Short mmCIF file of C-alpha atoms (C1' of nucleotides) in Angstrom, two decimals:
data_model
loop_
_atom_site.label_atom_id
_atom_site.label_comp_id
_atom_site.label_asym_id
_atom_site.label_seq_id
_atom_site.Cartn_x
_atom_site.Cartn_y
_atom_site.Cartn_z
CA MET A 370 10.66 38.72 9.29
CA HIS A 371 10.05 40.73 12.43
CA SER A 372 6.54 41.65 11.41
CA VAL A 373 3.76 39.19 10.80
CA PRO A 374 2.09 39.32 7.39
CA THR A 375 -1.32 40.33 8.76
CA ALA A 376 -1.36 42.76 11.65
CA GLY A 377 -2.96 40.87 14.54
CA PRO A 378 -4.86 42.53 17.37
CA LEU A 379 -2.07 41.72 19.80
CA ASP A 380 0.70 43.28 17.72
CA LEU A 381 0.42 46.59 19.51
CA LEU A 382 0.66 44.83 22.87
CA LEU A 383 3.83 43.19 21.64
CA ARG A 384 5.19 46.55 20.55
CA LYS A 385 4.32 48.00 23.92
CA LEU A 386 6.04 45.21 25.83
CA GLU A 387 9.11 45.52 23.66
CA THR A 388 9.34 49.26 24.14
CA HIS A 389 10.90 48.72 27.53
CA ALA A 390 12.52 45.29 27.48
CA PRO A 391 13.79 43.07 24.67
CA LEU A 392 11.86 39.85 24.20
CA GLU A 393 13.08 36.52 22.90
CA GLU A 394 11.59 35.09 19.75
CA GLU A 395 9.90 32.44 21.89
CA ASP A 396 8.33 35.13 24.09
CA ARG A 397 6.94 36.85 21.03
CA ARG A 398 5.47 33.65 19.72
CA ALA A 399 3.84 32.90 23.07
CA ILE A 400 2.30 36.36 23.24
CA ALA A 401 1.00 36.13 19.71
CA ALA A 402 -0.49 32.76 20.61
CA LEU A 403 -2.43 34.07 23.61
CA PRO A 404 -6.12 33.26 23.43
CA TYR A 405 -8.45 36.22 23.26
CA THR A 406 -11.85 37.36 22.18
CA LEU A 407 -12.49 40.71 20.57
CA LYS A 408 -15.06 43.09 21.89
CA THR A 409 -16.20 46.52 20.78
CA LEU A 410 -17.24 48.97 23.46
CA GLU A 411 -19.03 52.28 23.19
CA PRO A 412 -17.72 55.51 24.70
CA GLN A 413 -18.29 55.74 28.45
CA SER A 414 -18.89 52.02 28.87
CA TYR A 415 -17.02 50.29 31.65
CA THR A 416 -14.56 47.42 31.47
CA THR A 417 -13.97 47.36 35.19
CA ARG A 418 -15.83 48.79 38.12
CA GLU A 419 -14.54 49.40 41.60
CA GLY A 420 -15.34 46.36 43.70
CA GLU A 421 -15.40 43.89 40.84
CA SER A 422 -12.88 41.15 40.09
CA PRO A 423 -12.62 40.83 36.32
CA ASP A 424 -11.56 37.43 35.09
CA SER A 425 -9.94 38.61 31.94
CA CYS A 426 -7.35 41.18 31.05
CA ALA A 427 -8.35 43.68 28.40
CA VAL A 428 -5.82 45.08 25.95
CA ILE A 429 -6.73 48.05 23.79
CA VAL A 430 -6.63 47.19 20.11
CA SER A 431 -7.99 50.53 18.96
CA GLY A 432 -9.48 53.52 20.74
CA PHE A 433 -8.77 55.04 24.13
CA ALA A 434 -9.67 54.32 27.74
CA TYR A 435 -9.25 55.96 31.11
CA ARG A 436 -9.06 55.08 34.79
CA GLN A 437 -11.27 57.01 37.11
CA LYS A 438 -12.17 57.32 40.78
CA LEU A 439 -14.96 59.23 42.50
CA THR A 440 -14.99 61.07 45.81
CA GLY A 441 -17.82 60.50 48.24
CA ASN A 442 -19.64 63.57 46.97
CA GLY A 443 -19.38 62.52 43.37
CA ALA A 444 -16.45 64.48 42.04
CA ARG A 445 -14.59 62.55 39.38
CA GLN A 446 -10.84 62.29 38.96
CA ILE A 447 -9.31 60.62 35.95
CA VAL A 448 -6.14 58.95 37.21
CA GLY A 449 -4.83 57.58 33.95
CA ILE A 450 -5.38 57.48 30.22
CA HIS A 451 -4.64 54.52 27.99
CA ILE A 452 -3.80 54.26 24.35
CA PRO A 453 -3.85 51.31 21.93
CA GLY A 454 -1.54 48.47 22.91
CA GLU A 455 -1.87 49.07 26.63
CA PRO A 456 -3.30 46.40 28.93
CA LEU A 457 -6.00 47.65 31.27
CA ASP A 458 -6.21 45.05 34.00
CA LEU A 459 -2.76 44.09 35.10
CA GLN A 460 -3.65 45.04 38.69
CA ASN A 461 -6.35 42.47 38.76
CA LEU A 462 -3.98 39.79 37.63
CA TYR A 463 -2.96 39.62 41.29
CA LEU A 464 -5.25 41.86 43.29
CA GLN A 465 -8.66 40.37 43.71
CA VAL A 466 -10.85 43.44 43.98
CA SER A 467 -10.55 46.48 41.73
CA ASP A 468 -10.06 49.79 43.51
CA HIS A 469 -11.11 52.03 40.64
CA ASN A 470 -13.14 52.17 37.45
CA VAL A 471 -11.97 51.77 33.89
CA GLN A 472 -14.03 53.37 31.17
CA MET A 473 -13.79 53.86 27.44
CA LEU A 474 -12.91 57.33 26.26
CA THR A 475 -13.88 56.57 22.68
CA ARG A 476 -15.45 53.61 20.96
CA ALA A 477 -12.79 50.97 21.29
CA ARG A 478 -11.89 47.44 20.36
CA LEU A 479 -10.56 45.35 23.19
CA ALA A 480 -8.82 42.01 23.12
CA MET A 481 -9.97 40.12 26.20
CA ILE A 482 -7.31 37.70 27.38
CA PRO A 483 -8.40 35.18 30.01
CA ARG A 484 -6.72 35.98 33.28
CA ALA A 485 -5.54 32.40 33.73
CA ALA A 486 -3.86 32.34 30.32
CA LEU A 487 -1.92 35.51 31.00
CA GLN A 488 -0.95 34.34 34.47
CA ALA A 489 0.29 31.08 33.03
CA LEU A 490 2.34 32.88 30.41
CA VAL A 491 3.88 35.17 32.99
CA ALA A 492 4.70 32.18 35.19
CA ALA A 493 6.21 30.24 32.33
CA ARG A 494 8.29 32.89 30.63
CA PRO A 495 10.54 35.13 32.70
CA GLY A 496 11.07 37.46 29.77
CA VAL A 497 7.36 38.16 29.56
CA ALA A 498 7.10 38.46 33.34
CA ARG A 499 9.82 41.05 33.25
CA ALA A 500 8.16 43.02 30.47
CA VAL A 501 4.81 42.97 32.26
CA LEU A 502 6.40 44.04 35.52
CA MET A 503 8.11 46.92 33.77
CA LEU A 504 4.79 48.06 32.35
CA ILE A 505 3.34 48.04 35.86
CA LEU A 506 6.31 49.96 37.26
CA ILE A 507 6.17 52.53 34.49
CA GLU A 508 2.49 53.07 35.04
CA ALA A 509 3.29 53.69 38.70
CA SER A 510 5.89 56.23 37.63
CA ILE A 511 3.28 58.00 35.54
CA PHE A 512 0.98 58.10 38.56
CA ARG A 513 3.74 59.80 40.56
CA GLU A 514 4.21 62.41 37.88
CA TRP A 515 0.46 63.01 37.82
CA ILE A 516 0.47 63.61 41.57
CA LEU A 517 3.18 66.20 41.00
CA ASN A 518 1.31 67.68 38.09
CA VAL A 519 -1.98 68.04 39.92
CA GLY A 520 -0.38 69.00 43.24
CA ARG A 521 2.19 71.57 42.23
CA ARG A 522 1.72 72.95 38.74
CA ASP A 523 -0.60 75.80 37.85
CA ALA A 524 -3.43 75.24 35.43
CA SER A 525 -1.69 76.16 32.20
CA THR A 526 1.54 74.33 32.93
CA ARG A 527 -0.50 71.37 34.08
CA LEU A 528 -2.50 71.22 30.89
CA ALA A 529 0.57 71.73 28.75
CA HIS A 530 2.29 68.90 30.60
CA LEU A 531 -0.58 66.53 29.94
CA LEU A 532 -0.64 67.42 26.27
CA CYS A 533 3.10 66.76 26.05
CA GLU A 534 2.81 63.41 27.80
CA PHE A 535 0.12 62.34 25.43
CA ALA A 536 2.17 63.36 22.42
CA VAL A 537 5.22 61.42 23.53
CA ARG A 538 3.30 58.30 24.47
CA LEU A 539 1.41 58.22 21.20
CA ASP A 540 4.63 58.75 19.33
CA ALA A 541 6.38 55.94 21.18
CA GLN A 542 3.56 53.62 20.21
CA GLY A 543 3.80 54.69 16.61
CA LEU A 544 0.42 56.38 16.72
CA ALA A 545 1.41 59.97 16.00
CA ASN A 546 1.85 60.96 12.41
CA GLY A 547 4.26 63.75 13.20
CA ASP A 548 1.70 66.45 12.63
CA GLY A 549 -0.11 66.59 15.94
CA TYR A 550 -2.66 64.14 17.20
CA GLU A 551 -6.32 63.63 17.85
CA LEU A 552 -7.06 64.25 21.52
CA PRO A 553 -10.25 62.30 22.10
CA MET A 554 -11.30 64.15 25.24
CA THR A 555 -13.92 66.75 26.01
CA GLN A 556 -12.80 69.73 28.07
CA GLU A 557 -14.87 68.29 30.89
CA GLN A 558 -12.78 65.13 30.78
CA LEU A 559 -9.57 67.11 30.56
CA GLY A 560 -10.69 68.90 33.69
CA ASP A 561 -11.32 65.61 35.43
CA ALA A 562 -7.82 64.50 34.52
CA LEU A 563 -6.25 67.72 35.71
CA GLY A 564 -8.28 68.47 38.82
CA LEU A 565 -9.81 71.54 37.18
CA THR A 566 -13.27 72.55 36.03
CA SER A 567 -14.16 72.41 32.36
CA VAL A 568 -14.65 76.16 32.35
CA HIS A 569 -11.13 76.72 33.51
CA VAL A 570 -9.76 74.17 31.06
CA ASN A 571 -11.43 76.13 28.31
CA ARG A 572 -9.86 79.38 29.43
CA THR A 573 -6.51 77.75 29.89
CA ILE A 574 -6.38 76.02 26.53
CA ARG A 575 -7.39 79.21 24.78
CA ALA A 576 -4.60 80.98 26.59
CA LEU A 577 -2.12 78.34 25.40
CA GLU A 578 -3.48 78.89 21.93
CA ALA A 579 -3.23 82.67 22.20
CA LEU A 580 0.38 82.34 23.32
CA GLY A 581 1.15 80.19 20.30
CA PHE A 582 2.00 77.03 22.21
CA VAL A 583 -0.85 75.03 20.77
CA GLU A 584 -2.87 74.98 17.58
CA ARG A 585 -6.29 73.36 17.59
CA ASP A 586 -8.69 72.16 14.98
CA ARG A 587 -11.63 70.36 16.54
CA ARG A 588 -9.97 67.79 18.77
CA ARG A 589 -6.75 67.83 16.84
CA ILE A 590 -3.76 69.26 18.69
CA ARG A 591 -0.55 70.55 17.15
CA PHE A 592 2.50 72.13 18.70
CA PRO A 593 4.05 74.73 16.39
CA ASP A 594 7.27 74.56 18.42
CA TRP A 595 7.76 71.34 20.37
CA GLU A 596 10.82 72.53 22.32
CA ARG A 597 9.05 75.64 23.51
CA MET A 598 5.93 73.69 24.40
CA ARG A 599 7.94 71.07 26.28
CA ASP A 600 9.70 73.74 28.29
CA TYR A 601 6.51 75.59 29.01
CA GLY A 602 4.83 72.39 30.21
CA ASP A 603 7.82 71.58 32.43
CA PHE A 604 7.89 68.26 30.64
CA THR A 605 10.78 65.82 30.87
CA GLN A 606 10.18 62.35 29.61
CA ARG A 607 12.41 60.48 32.02
CA TYR A 608 9.39 59.27 33.99
CA LEU A 609 7.99 57.51 30.93
CA HIS A 610 11.09 55.29 30.80
CA ILE A 611 11.05 55.17 27.04
CA GLU A 612 14.30 54.02 25.54
CA PRO A 613 15.78 56.83 23.49
CA ARG A 614 15.68 55.56 19.94
CA MET B 416 6.62 28.94 66.41
CA HIS B 417 5.58 31.64 63.97
CA SER B 418 7.87 34.23 65.47
CA VAL B 419 11.59 33.98 65.67
CA PRO B 420 13.13 34.26 69.12
CA THR B 421 15.03 37.49 68.44
CA ALA B 422 13.25 40.05 66.30
CA GLY B 423 15.40 40.48 63.20
CA PRO B 424 15.55 43.63 61.08
CA LEU B 425 13.71 41.90 58.26
CA ASP B 426 10.79 40.73 60.40
CA LEU B 427 8.73 43.76 59.54
CA LEU B 428 9.35 43.20 55.84
CA LEU B 429 8.07 39.67 56.32
CA ARG B 430 5.01 40.97 58.08
CA LYS B 431 4.44 43.43 55.29
CA LEU B 432 4.72 40.80 52.59
CA GLU B 433 2.36 38.51 54.45
CA THR B 434 -0.23 41.22 54.93
CA HIS B 435 -1.38 40.70 51.38
CA ALA B 436 -0.46 37.15 50.41
CA PRO B 437 0.25 34.02 52.43
CA LEU B 438 3.81 32.77 52.25
CA GLU B 439 5.11 29.24 52.55
CA GLU B 440 7.45 28.34 55.33
CA GLU B 441 10.21 28.01 52.77
CA ASP B 442 9.50 31.53 51.48
CA ARG B 443 9.77 32.90 55.00
CA ARG B 444 13.07 31.18 55.57
CA ALA B 445 14.43 32.51 52.31
CA ILE B 446 13.43 36.05 53.16
CA ALA B 447 14.91 35.82 56.63
CA ALA B 448 18.10 34.55 55.04
CA LEU B 449 18.48 37.50 52.68
CA PRO B 450 21.85 39.20 52.97
CA TYR B 451 21.76 42.81 54.08
CA THR B 452 23.74 45.53 55.74
CA LEU B 453 22.25 47.97 58.21
CA LYS B 454 22.59 51.67 57.77
CA THR B 455 21.40 54.61 59.84
CA LEU B 456 20.38 57.74 57.98
CA GLU B 457 19.66 61.23 59.25
CA PRO B 458 16.47 63.13 58.50
CA GLN B 459 16.42 64.61 54.98
CA SER B 460 19.21 62.38 53.72
CA TYR B 461 18.62 60.65 50.42
CA THR B 462 18.58 56.94 49.62
CA THR B 463 17.79 57.46 45.98
CA ARG B 464 18.03 60.43 43.71
CA GLU B 465 16.35 60.96 40.40
CA GLY B 466 18.70 59.79 37.67
CA GLU B 467 20.57 57.29 39.81
CA SER B 468 20.46 53.50 39.59
CA PRO B 469 20.83 52.14 43.10
CA ASP B 470 22.29 48.66 43.31
CA SER B 471 20.58 47.69 46.52
CA CYS B 472 17.04 47.69 47.77
CA ALA B 473 16.48 49.51 51.06
CA VAL B 474 13.89 48.28 53.53
CA ILE B 475 12.89 50.49 56.43
CA VAL B 476 13.70 48.85 59.76
CA SER B 477 12.73 51.86 61.84
CA GLY B 478 11.81 55.44 61.02
CA PHE B 479 9.98 56.95 58.08
CA ALA B 480 10.78 57.93 54.52
CA TYR B 481 9.11 59.72 51.65
CA ARG B 482 9.18 59.87 47.87
CA GLN B 483 9.44 63.28 46.33
CA LYS B 484 9.57 65.02 42.98
CA LEU B 485 10.33 68.62 42.06
CA THR B 486 8.88 70.83 39.36
CA GLY B 487 11.16 72.84 37.14
CA ASN B 488 10.73 75.90 39.31
CA GLY B 489 11.54 74.06 42.48
CA ALA B 490 8.15 73.27 44.00
CA ARG B 491 8.23 70.01 45.88
CA GLN B 492 5.56 67.32 45.85
CA ILE B 493 5.74 64.37 48.20
CA VAL B 494 4.25 61.46 46.26
CA GLY B 495 4.44 58.79 48.92
CA ILE B 496 5.26 58.12 52.54
CA HIS B 497 6.79 54.93 53.87
CA ILE B 498 6.66 53.27 57.24
CA PRO B 499 8.80 50.54 58.81
CA GLY B 500 8.72 47.25 56.93
CA GLU B 501 8.25 48.84 53.53
CA PRO B 502 10.81 48.41 50.76
CA LEU B 503 11.90 51.63 49.08
CA ASP B 504 13.45 50.56 45.81
CA LEU B 505 11.31 47.94 44.19
CA GLN B 506 11.06 50.10 41.07
CA ASN B 507 14.75 49.96 40.59
CA LEU B 508 14.75 46.21 40.77
CA TYR B 509 13.72 46.38 37.12
CA LEU B 510 13.87 49.98 35.98
CA GLN B 511 17.40 51.19 35.50
CA VAL B 512 17.09 54.88 36.24
CA SER B 513 15.14 56.33 39.15
CA ASP B 514 12.49 58.86 38.23
CA HIS B 515 12.13 60.44 41.67
CA ASN B 516 13.89 61.03 44.96
CA VAL B 517 13.60 59.07 48.17
CA GLN B 518 14.41 60.87 51.39
CA MET B 519 14.27 60.13 55.09
CA LEU B 520 11.51 61.81 57.02
CA THR B 521 13.08 60.94 60.38
CA ARG B 522 16.31 59.36 61.42
CA ALA B 523 15.92 55.82 60.15
CA ARG B 524 17.56 52.44 60.07
CA LEU B 525 17.60 50.79 56.69
CA ALA B 526 18.40 47.23 55.74
CA MET B 527 20.17 47.37 52.41
CA ILE B 528 19.57 44.22 50.41
CA PRO B 529 21.75 43.72 47.35
CA ARG B 530 19.64 44.06 44.25
CA ALA B 531 20.97 40.83 42.81
CA ALA B 532 20.05 38.84 45.91
CA LEU B 533 16.49 40.09 45.88
CA GLN B 534 16.16 39.51 42.17
CA ALA B 535 17.41 35.97 42.61
CA LEU B 536 14.93 35.32 45.39
CA VAL B 537 12.06 36.66 43.34
CA ALA B 538 13.12 34.53 40.40
CA ALA B 539 13.47 31.40 42.53
CA ARG B 540 10.34 31.58 44.65
CA PRO B 541 7.00 32.33 42.99
CA GLY B 542 5.37 32.96 46.37
CA VAL B 543 7.83 35.76 47.07
CA ALA B 544 7.48 37.09 43.55
CA ARG B 545 3.75 37.24 44.03
CA ALA B 546 4.04 39.04 47.36
CA VAL B 547 6.49 41.58 45.93
CA LEU B 548 4.29 42.18 42.93
CA MET B 549 1.30 42.75 45.17
CA LEU B 550 3.26 45.32 47.14
CA ILE B 551 4.05 47.12 43.90
CA LEU B 552 0.43 46.99 42.76
CA ILE B 553 -0.83 48.25 46.09
CA GLU B 554 1.60 51.12 46.04
CA ALA B 555 0.24 51.99 42.61
CA SER B 556 -3.27 51.91 44.05
CA ILE B 557 -2.20 54.34 46.75
CA PHE B 558 -0.78 56.64 44.08
CA ARG B 559 -4.14 56.63 42.33
CA GLU B 560 -5.92 57.53 45.54
CA TRP B 561 -3.44 60.35 46.08
CA ILE B 562 -4.19 61.74 42.63
CA LEU B 563 -7.85 61.76 43.58
CA ASN B 564 -7.08 63.29 46.94
CA VAL B 565 -4.98 66.12 45.57
CA GLY B 566 -7.11 66.63 42.49
CA ARG B 567 -10.63 66.58 43.86
CA ARG B 568 -10.83 67.01 47.62
CA ASP B 569 -10.78 70.35 49.41
CA ALA B 570 -8.02 71.13 51.88
CA SER B 571 -9.63 69.85 55.07
CA THR B 572 -11.01 66.65 53.58
CA ARG B 573 -7.68 66.10 51.91
CA LEU B 574 -5.74 66.48 55.12
CA ALA B 575 -8.22 64.32 57.04
CA HIS B 576 -7.89 61.63 54.38
CA LEU B 577 -4.12 61.59 54.66
CA LEU B 578 -4.31 61.33 58.45
CA CYS B 579 -6.73 58.41 58.14
CA GLU B 580 -4.55 56.61 55.63
CA PHE B 581 -1.57 56.93 57.89
CA ALA B 582 -3.52 55.60 60.86
CA VAL B 583 -4.71 52.53 59.00
CA ARG B 584 -1.36 51.73 57.48
CA LEU B 585 0.44 52.05 60.79
CA ASP B 586 -2.17 49.90 62.42
CA ALA B 587 -1.93 47.21 59.76
CA GLN B 588 1.80 47.08 60.34
CA GLY B 589 1.27 46.77 64.09
CA LEU B 590 2.81 50.18 64.71
CA ALA B 591 -0.16 52.00 66.24
CA ASN B 592 -0.79 51.53 69.92
CA GLY B 593 -4.48 52.23 69.61
CA ASP B 594 -4.17 55.69 71.08
CA GLY B 595 -3.19 57.75 68.11
CA TYR B 596 0.21 57.91 66.52
CA GLU B 597 3.25 60.06 66.10
CA LEU B 598 3.08 61.91 62.79
CA PRO B 599 6.70 62.68 62.02
CA MET B 600 6.04 65.48 59.57
CA THR B 601 6.31 69.22 59.73
CA GLN B 602 3.37 71.22 58.42
CA GLU B 603 5.59 72.20 55.54
CA GLN B 604 6.01 68.54 54.63
CA LEU B 605 2.31 67.90 55.05
CA GLY B 606 1.74 70.72 52.61
CA ASP B 607 4.16 69.16 50.15
CA ALA B 608 2.26 65.88 50.42
CA LEU B 609 -1.11 67.54 49.93
CA GLY B 610 -0.31 70.17 47.34
CA LEU B 611 -0.92 72.98 49.84
CA THR B 612 1.17 75.63 51.52
CA SER B 613 2.29 75.13 55.09
CA VAL B 614 0.28 78.17 56.13
CA HIS B 615 -2.87 76.64 54.81
CA VAL B 616 -2.07 73.28 56.37
CA ASN B 617 -1.79 75.05 59.69
CA ARG B 618 -5.16 76.70 59.32
CA THR B 619 -6.73 73.51 58.13
CA ILE B 620 -5.41 71.32 60.91
CA ARG B 621 -6.51 73.83 63.51
CA ALA B 622 -9.93 73.79 61.96
CA LEU B 623 -10.04 69.99 62.21
CA GLU B 624 -8.99 70.36 65.80
CA ALA B 625 -11.64 73.01 66.49
CA LEU B 626 -14.29 70.77 64.99
CA GLY B 627 -13.22 67.94 67.27
CA PHE B 628 -12.03 65.58 64.56
CA VAL B 629 -8.44 65.61 65.68
CA GLU B 630 -6.56 66.05 68.94
CA ARG B 631 -2.92 67.04 68.83
CA ASP B 632 -0.06 67.05 71.28
CA ARG B 633 3.16 68.01 69.56
CA ARG B 634 3.33 65.65 66.60
CA ARG B 635 1.00 63.11 68.18
CA ILE B 636 -2.35 62.73 66.48
CA ARG B 637 -5.48 61.22 68.01
CA PHE B 638 -8.99 60.83 66.63
CA PRO B 639 -11.63 61.14 69.37
CA ASP B 640 -14.14 59.49 67.07
CA TRP B 641 -12.68 57.33 64.32
CA GLU B 642 -15.96 56.74 62.46
CA ARG B 643 -16.69 60.42 62.28
CA MET B 644 -13.15 61.22 61.22
CA ARG B 645 -13.18 58.53 58.57
CA ASP B 646 -16.45 59.85 57.13
CA TYR B 647 -15.24 63.42 57.22
CA GLY B 648 -12.04 62.46 55.40
CA ASP B 649 -14.02 60.52 52.77
CA PHE B 650 -11.77 57.62 53.63
CA THR B 651 -12.46 54.05 52.53
CA GLN B 652 -9.67 51.60 52.91
CA ARG B 653 -10.41 49.44 49.91
CA TYR B 654 -7.54 50.98 47.98
CA LEU B 655 -5.06 49.80 50.61
CA HIS B 656 -5.98 46.19 49.89
CA ILE B 657 -5.52 45.16 53.49
CA GLU B 658 -7.14 41.87 54.32
CA PRO B 659 -9.86 42.50 56.90
CA ARG B 660 -8.65 40.74 60.03
"C1'" DC C 372 20.00 81.17 77.42
"C1'" DG C 373 20.30 81.88 72.63
"C1'" DT C 374 19.63 80.18 68.02
"C1'" DA C 375 17.31 77.67 64.54
"C1'" DC C 376 13.40 75.72 63.22
"C1'" DG C 377 8.59 75.07 63.31
"C1'" DT C 378 3.96 77.00 64.34
"C1'" DT C 379 0.49 80.42 64.46
"C1'" DT C 380 -1.88 84.56 63.03
"C1'" DG C 381 -3.25 88.65 60.18
"C1'" DA C 382 -3.91 91.16 55.88
"C1'" DT C 383 -4.12 91.07 51.17
"C1'" DC C 384 -3.82 89.11 46.56
"C1'" DT C 385 -4.57 85.36 42.82
"C1'" DT C 386 -6.15 81.54 40.95
"C1'" DT C 387 -9.68 78.86 40.20
"C1'" DC C 388 -14.58 77.84 40.95
"C1'" DT C 389 -19.54 78.74 40.45
"C1'" DC C 390 -23.46 80.09 38.19
"C1'" DA C 391 -25.52 81.42 34.15
"C1'" DA C 392 -26.10 82.40 29.52
"C1'" DT C 393 -24.91 82.03 24.60
"C1'" DA C 394 -22.73 79.91 20.59
"C1'" DA C 395 -20.89 76.18 17.96
"C1'" DT C 396 -20.77 71.33 16.54
"C1'" DG C 397 -22.09 66.74 15.31
"C1'" DG C 398 -25.30 63.51 14.52
"C1'" DT C 399 -30.19 62.09 13.28
"C1'" DG C 400 -34.44 61.55 11.03
"C1'" DG C 401 -37.13 63.33 7.35
"C1'" DC D 311 -29.71 68.37 1.86
"C1'" DC D 312 -32.06 70.51 5.89
"C1'" DA D 313 -34.15 71.32 10.55
"C1'" DC D 314 -33.67 69.77 15.14
"C1'" DC D 315 -31.52 68.12 19.34
"C1'" DA D 316 -28.04 67.01 22.48
"C1'" DT D 317 -23.59 67.75 23.63
"C1'" DT D 318 -19.64 70.55 23.91
"C1'" DA D 319 -17.33 74.98 23.80
"C1'" DT D 320 -17.09 79.78 25.01
"C1'" DT D 321 -17.77 83.93 27.61
"C1'" DG D 322 -18.97 87.03 31.62
"C1'" DA D 323 -19.56 88.36 36.45
"C1'" DG D 324 -19.01 87.43 41.06
"C1'" DA D 325 -17.54 84.33 44.96
"C1'" DA D 326 -14.39 81.40 47.36
"C1'" DA D 327 -10.47 78.65 48.43
"C1'" DG D 328 -6.01 78.84 48.90
"C1'" DA D 329 -1.51 81.49 48.16
"C1'" DT D 330 1.62 85.08 49.51
"C1'" DC D 331 3.89 88.18 52.49
"C1'" DA D 332 5.11 89.41 56.89
"C1'" DA D 333 5.44 89.14 61.64
"C1'" DA D 334 5.18 87.13 66.23
"C1'" DC D 335 5.34 83.23 69.05
"C1'" DG D 336 6.96 78.47 70.83
"C1'" DT D 337 9.99 74.86 71.53
"C1'" DA D 338 13.93 71.93 71.36
"C1'" DC D 339 18.39 71.61 71.83
"C1'" DG D 340 23.34 72.72 71.88
#
DNA sequence: CGTACGTTTGATCTTTCTCAATAATGGTGG
DNA sequence: CCACCATTATTGAGAAAGATCAAACGTACG
């Protein structure tokens, strides 16, 4: 009874919200009843641009997205990566003007929830408000870890850490099949996420491979020995605030 | 009538909250009426440690604080700096376990507000809830800019950017007297905030000085030409979400 | 006035970047 | 199914930014 007969586009959002805080049955119903329109976006297309004020909140139904900022001389830094079930515009629920860009990593389906509807739901149901706030706080925690990662870890540890984070987040969302995962990023994009050049990402990932930490097949990543990989990447999942299950 | 006769310890918090969202008179009264105890902490002492769950929310009355994380091999990264009026534990209002450390930069006075009292206020007054949420979202925006800063700007731009951010934030809080400001950080700490070594911070800041971007006297920093400094540091204040006044 | 801490400087070493070329891959139209 | 094109991955050689190590110098403060 805890799963609807047909998987709706907002089911993954529900799963995401429940990862961190329990919801009441009424909360679940209200979320499932949120109005939305579905939209398919191509890789590299934008949902939000710096300076804009979007009037709806996108939730990823399938595919991947990333947050990105540019320096004045055009260097790109990816500041966050999002997987299915994650909302992309919670900032703009309350901040008028976006301070960064959100782009699709892959072709993706988005559920666009009108800003007003989500605001009303958050105002009406404290349980939902709490779950949304926790999502925001956890994203902030991930930002802090990324600052640490980019600021103080060397290239190979840094890359290993990112790969570990991705694995754990996908797994928590039920999107990892236990035998590695598809990493939908070019080495250029990995570099932009890590503050490295694509050339150095290439050398670094091959080194991880040579050392037996990582196996690759196309974009598919596998860790022959998770414990060893986790240790090498200096990865501890506390900052993800995922309930141990 | 919009300032209380005797400046209370929570006045700066009020100012901070109002920087981003207007409050009703009732909201102001409720904030001023929050219970708290004052505490003085020495430099380097902790208010929060990773793994702990603090049961009160500290607000800086005077002095400075920073957020910090460590890598497995002991490298430190400062992930945020806080000035008077800023709350230090909003995360832990809803997340049980802290994912980073909060330490005093200088000797500081903190108003410790019981977690329950603040939670109750947020639950009771939507205006306050909104203001608190905006503070959280803006802090997240600052984290994103820091990722960009550490990931994609070279040492001197990076340092210049940090100095600009500090100037604008102090000014917005009414803590800059127009003629520079006291930067209460050692070069070691600056390095930890920027992902650099203290040696390199030293060389970089002297270079900024030699180029005429910065004047220093002890820890006091002045910019002879703000526009030029701002451009050099690739600094745009959009991400701080400060209402233009 | 001495001690501890912070700053400054020099010399050298490493990591990562840059530039450039080559190889592999995936998708497309025929 | 195959040839072609655009993108991505890989590799090499050399340059540069920043780190490391070590020492000297300042400054504040007990």
